[in-house]
Amino acid sequence: PESLANRIVTGAMGGTEPGAMLECMGAESSIGAAIHAVRFRGTVFVVGVGRNEMQFPFMRLSTREVDLRFQYRYANMWPKAIRLMEAGVLDDIRKLVTHRFPIEDAVRAFEISADPKSGSIKVQITGV
């Protein structure tokens, strides 16, 4: 997680630690990377479902006063999504994933997702 955090900060963020990080997979390694990347008193917002128990870099959270928040991403969403698909509003949801990158290109994935001109909707990192 620390090396990925370093790549995020130095590569995608131009050396600036972000004030907030969204972690949308619920993976222990990416949560750890987000905790290491965020600035002092920053926020890591985990939008995802992980395992029942995980290990986090607790001392990094504590000494940098990082605010760690969670959101259960699927809460009450399935019925609404199914209705939208049945109504034809969401006809081909595969188009929502606009960019795919292997884990080795994670920094580029973050750059694309942070660039409003890229046209990205969902940027997916594979092979984690």
C-alpha atoms as a printed R data frame, in Angstrom:
    type eleno elety resid chain resno       x      y       z
1   ATOM     1    CA   PRO     A     1   0.000  0.000   0.000
2   ATOM     2    CA   GLU     A     2   2.790  2.500   0.777
3   ATOM     3    CA   SER     A     3   4.451  2.147  -2.631
4   ATOM     4    CA   LEU     A     4   1.113  2.512  -4.435
5   ATOM     5    CA   ALA     A     5   0.331  5.566  -2.294
6   ATOM     6    CA   ASN     A     6   3.674  7.065  -3.271
7   ATOM     7    CA   ARG     A     7   2.914  6.468  -6.964
8   ATOM     8    CA   ILE     A     8  -0.509  8.081  -6.576
9   ATOM     9    CA   VAL     A     9   0.866 11.165  -4.817
10  ATOM    10    CA   THR     A    10   3.943 11.669  -7.004
11  ATOM    11    CA   GLY     A    11   2.379 10.569 -10.292
12  ATOM    12    CA   ALA     A    12  -1.331 11.297 -10.428
13  ATOM    13    CA   MET     A    13  -1.345 14.141  -7.903
14  ATOM    14    CA   GLY     A    14   1.865 15.915  -8.933
15  ATOM    15    CA   GLY     A    15   3.360 15.593  -5.462
16  ATOM    16    CA   THR     A    16   0.351 16.923  -3.572
17  ATOM    17    CA   GLU     A    17  -1.325 14.663  -1.021
18  ATOM    18    CA   PRO     A    18  -5.080 14.675  -1.698
19  ATOM    19    CA   GLY     A    19  -7.464 15.932   0.955
20  ATOM    20    CA   ALA     A    20  -9.868 13.085   0.230
21  ATOM    21    CA   MET     A    21  -9.630  9.654  -1.327
22  ATOM    22    CA   LEU     A    22 -12.528  7.526  -2.545
23  ATOM    23    CA   GLU     A    23 -11.844  3.814  -2.340
24  ATOM    24    CA   CYS     A    24 -14.536  1.986  -4.298
25  ATOM    25    CA   MET     A    25 -13.540 -1.669  -4.145
26  ATOM    26    CA   GLY     A    26 -13.411 -2.532  -0.477
27  ATOM    27    CA   ALA     A    27  -9.999 -4.146  -0.978
28  ATOM    28    CA   GLU     A    28  -7.656 -4.078   2.003
29  ATOM    29    CA   SER     A    29  -4.642 -3.104  -0.116
30  ATOM    30    CA   SER     A    30  -6.351 -0.160  -1.796
31  ATOM    31    CA   ILE     A    31  -7.805  1.079   1.492
32  ATOM    32    CA   GLY     A    32  -4.280  0.978   2.928
33  ATOM    33    CA   ALA     A    33  -2.923  2.855  -0.101
34  ATOM    34    CA   ALA     A    34  -5.587  5.533   0.289
35  ATOM    35    CA   ILE     A    35  -4.757  5.919   3.997
36  ATOM    36    CA   HIS     A    36  -1.071  6.357   3.153
37  ATOM    37    CA   ALA     A    37  -1.764  8.789   0.294
38  ATOM    38    CA   VAL     A    38  -4.189 11.209   1.946
39  ATOM    39    CA   ARG     A    39  -2.928 14.391   3.621
40  ATOM    40    CA   PHE     A    40  -2.879 15.188   7.353
41  ATOM    41    CA   ARG     A    41  -6.488 15.398   8.585
42  ATOM    42    CA   GLY     A    42  -7.697 14.123   5.212
43  ATOM    43    CA   THR     A    43 -10.591 11.758   4.615
44  ATOM    44    CA   VAL     A    44 -10.648  8.258   3.179
45  ATOM    45    CA   PHE     A    45 -14.156  7.299   2.110
46  ATOM    46    CA   VAL     A    46 -14.614  3.567   1.505
47  ATOM    47    CA   VAL     A    47 -17.510  2.884  -0.860
48  ATOM    48    CA   GLY     A    48 -17.485 -0.863  -1.089
49  ATOM    49    CA   VAL     A    49 -17.732 -4.189   0.564
50  ATOM    50    CA   GLY     A    50 -14.661 -5.971   1.773
51  ATOM    51    CA   ARG     A    51 -14.048 -8.956   3.956
52  ATOM    52    CA   ASN     A    52 -15.508 -9.359   7.424
53  ATOM    53    CA   GLU     A    53 -12.202 -8.365   9.003
54  ATOM    54    CA   MET     A    54  -9.342 -6.316   7.580
55  ATOM    55    CA   GLN     A    55  -6.094 -4.798   8.749
56  ATOM    56    CA   PHE     A    56  -5.487 -1.070   8.334
57  ATOM    57    CA   PRO     A    57  -2.375  1.000   9.046
58  ATOM    58    CA   PHE     A    58  -3.849  2.174  12.335
59  ATOM    59    CA   MET     A    59  -0.886  4.282  13.458
60  ATOM    60    CA   ARG     A    60  -0.946  6.156  10.120
61  ATOM    61    CA   LEU     A    61  -4.656  6.865  10.666
62  ATOM    62    CA   SER     A    62  -4.023  7.978  14.228
63  ATOM    63    CA   THR     A    63  -0.881 10.097  13.880
64  ATOM    64    CA   ARG     A    64  -2.132 11.859  10.736
65  ATOM    65    CA   GLU     A    65  -5.671 12.213  12.140
66  ATOM    66    CA   VAL     A    66  -7.196 10.661   9.032
67  ATOM    67    CA   ASP     A    67 -10.986 10.421   9.007
68  ATOM    68    CA   LEU     A    68 -11.996  6.948   7.779
69  ATOM    69    CA   ARG     A    69 -15.622  6.660   6.636
70  ATOM    70    CA   PHE     A    70 -17.635  3.832   5.134
71  ATOM    71    CA   GLN     A    71 -20.663  3.512   2.873
72  ATOM    72    CA   TYR     A    72 -22.332  0.240   1.998
73  ATOM    73    CA   ARG     A    73 -22.543  0.741  -1.748
74  ATOM    74    CA   TYR     A    74 -25.478 -1.507  -2.566
75  ATOM    75    CA   ALA     A    75 -27.842 -0.438   0.194
76  ATOM    76    CA   ASN     A    76 -31.340 -0.153  -1.318
77  ATOM    77    CA   MET     A    77 -29.987  0.234  -4.876
78  ATOM    78    CA   TRP     A    78 -30.904 -3.063  -6.559
79  ATOM    79    CA   PRO     A    79 -34.677 -2.443  -6.857
80  ATOM    80    CA   LYS     A    80 -34.124  1.016  -8.356
81  ATOM    81    CA   ALA     A    81 -31.484 -0.261 -10.799
82  ATOM    82    CA   ILE     A    82 -33.716 -3.134 -11.888
83  ATOM    83    CA   ARG     A    83 -36.625 -0.729 -12.497
84  ATOM    84    CA   LEU     A    84 -34.369  1.531 -14.589
85  ATOM    85    CA   MET     A    85 -33.187 -1.427 -16.662
86  ATOM    86    CA   GLU     A    86 -36.740 -2.758 -17.123
87  ATOM    87    CA   ALA     A    87 -37.865  0.697 -18.265
88  ATOM    88    CA   GLY     A    88 -35.091  0.775 -20.861
89  ATOM    89    CA   VAL     A    89 -33.350  3.740 -19.236
90  ATOM    90    CA   LEU     A    90 -30.214  1.632 -18.750
91  ATOM    91    CA   ASP     A    91 -30.119 -0.421 -21.930
92  ATOM    92    CA   ASP     A    92 -26.418 -1.366 -22.060
93  ATOM    93    CA   ILE     A    93 -24.781 -0.855 -18.698
94  ATOM    94    CA   ARG     A    94 -21.470 -2.271 -19.991
95  ATOM    95    CA   LYS     A    95 -20.891  1.152 -21.539
96  ATOM    96    CA   LEU     A    96 -20.628  2.642 -18.043
97  ATOM    97    CA   VAL     A    97 -17.133  1.145 -17.663
98  ATOM    98    CA   THR     A    98 -15.383  3.473 -20.078
99  ATOM    99    CA   HIS     A    99 -11.760  2.659 -19.243
100 ATOM   100    CA   ARG     A   100  -9.956 -0.483 -18.054
101 ATOM   101    CA   PHE     A   101  -6.358 -0.648 -16.788
102 ATOM   102    CA   PRO     A   102  -4.168 -3.431 -15.397
103 ATOM   103    CA   ILE     A   103  -2.892 -2.870 -11.864
104 ATOM   104    CA   GLU     A   104   0.508 -1.904 -13.286
105 ATOM   105    CA   ASP     A   105  -1.138  1.162 -14.865
106 ATOM   106    CA   ALA     A   106  -3.080  2.194 -11.742
107 ATOM   107    CA   VAL     A   107  -1.527  5.668 -11.685
108 ATOM   108    CA   ARG     A   108  -2.686  6.244 -15.281
109 ATOM   109    CA   ALA     A   109  -6.156  5.017 -14.270
110 ATOM   110    CA   PHE     A   110  -6.288  7.628 -11.505
111 ATOM   111    CA   GLU     A   111  -5.105 10.309 -13.942
112 ATOM   112    CA   ILE     A   112  -7.880  9.411 -16.389
113 ATOM   113    CA   SER     A   113 -10.543  9.328 -13.682
114 ATOM   114    CA   ALA     A   114  -9.399 12.723 -12.358
115 ATOM   115    CA   ASP     A   115  -9.446 14.358 -15.795
116 ATOM   116    CA   PRO     A   116 -12.911 15.706 -16.684
117 ATOM   117    CA   LYS     A   117 -11.840 15.910 -20.341
118 ATOM   118    CA   SER     A   118 -11.246 12.133 -20.507
119 ATOM   119    CA   GLY     A   119 -14.968 11.393 -20.671
120 ATOM   120    CA   SER     A   120 -14.579  8.665 -18.087
121 ATOM   121    CA   ILE     A   121 -17.596  7.374 -16.227
122 ATOM   122    CA   LYS     A   122 -16.204  4.288 -14.499
123 ATOM   123    CA   VAL     A   123 -12.482  3.560 -14.574
124 ATOM   124    CA   GLN     A   124 -11.728 -0.029 -13.651
125 ATOM   125    CA   ILE     A   125  -8.406 -1.373 -12.401
126 ATOM   126    CA   THR     A   126  -8.061 -5.120 -12.978
127 ATOM   127    CA   GLY     A   127  -5.780 -7.766 -11.564
128 ATOM   128    CA   VAL     A   128  -5.893 -6.660  -7.931
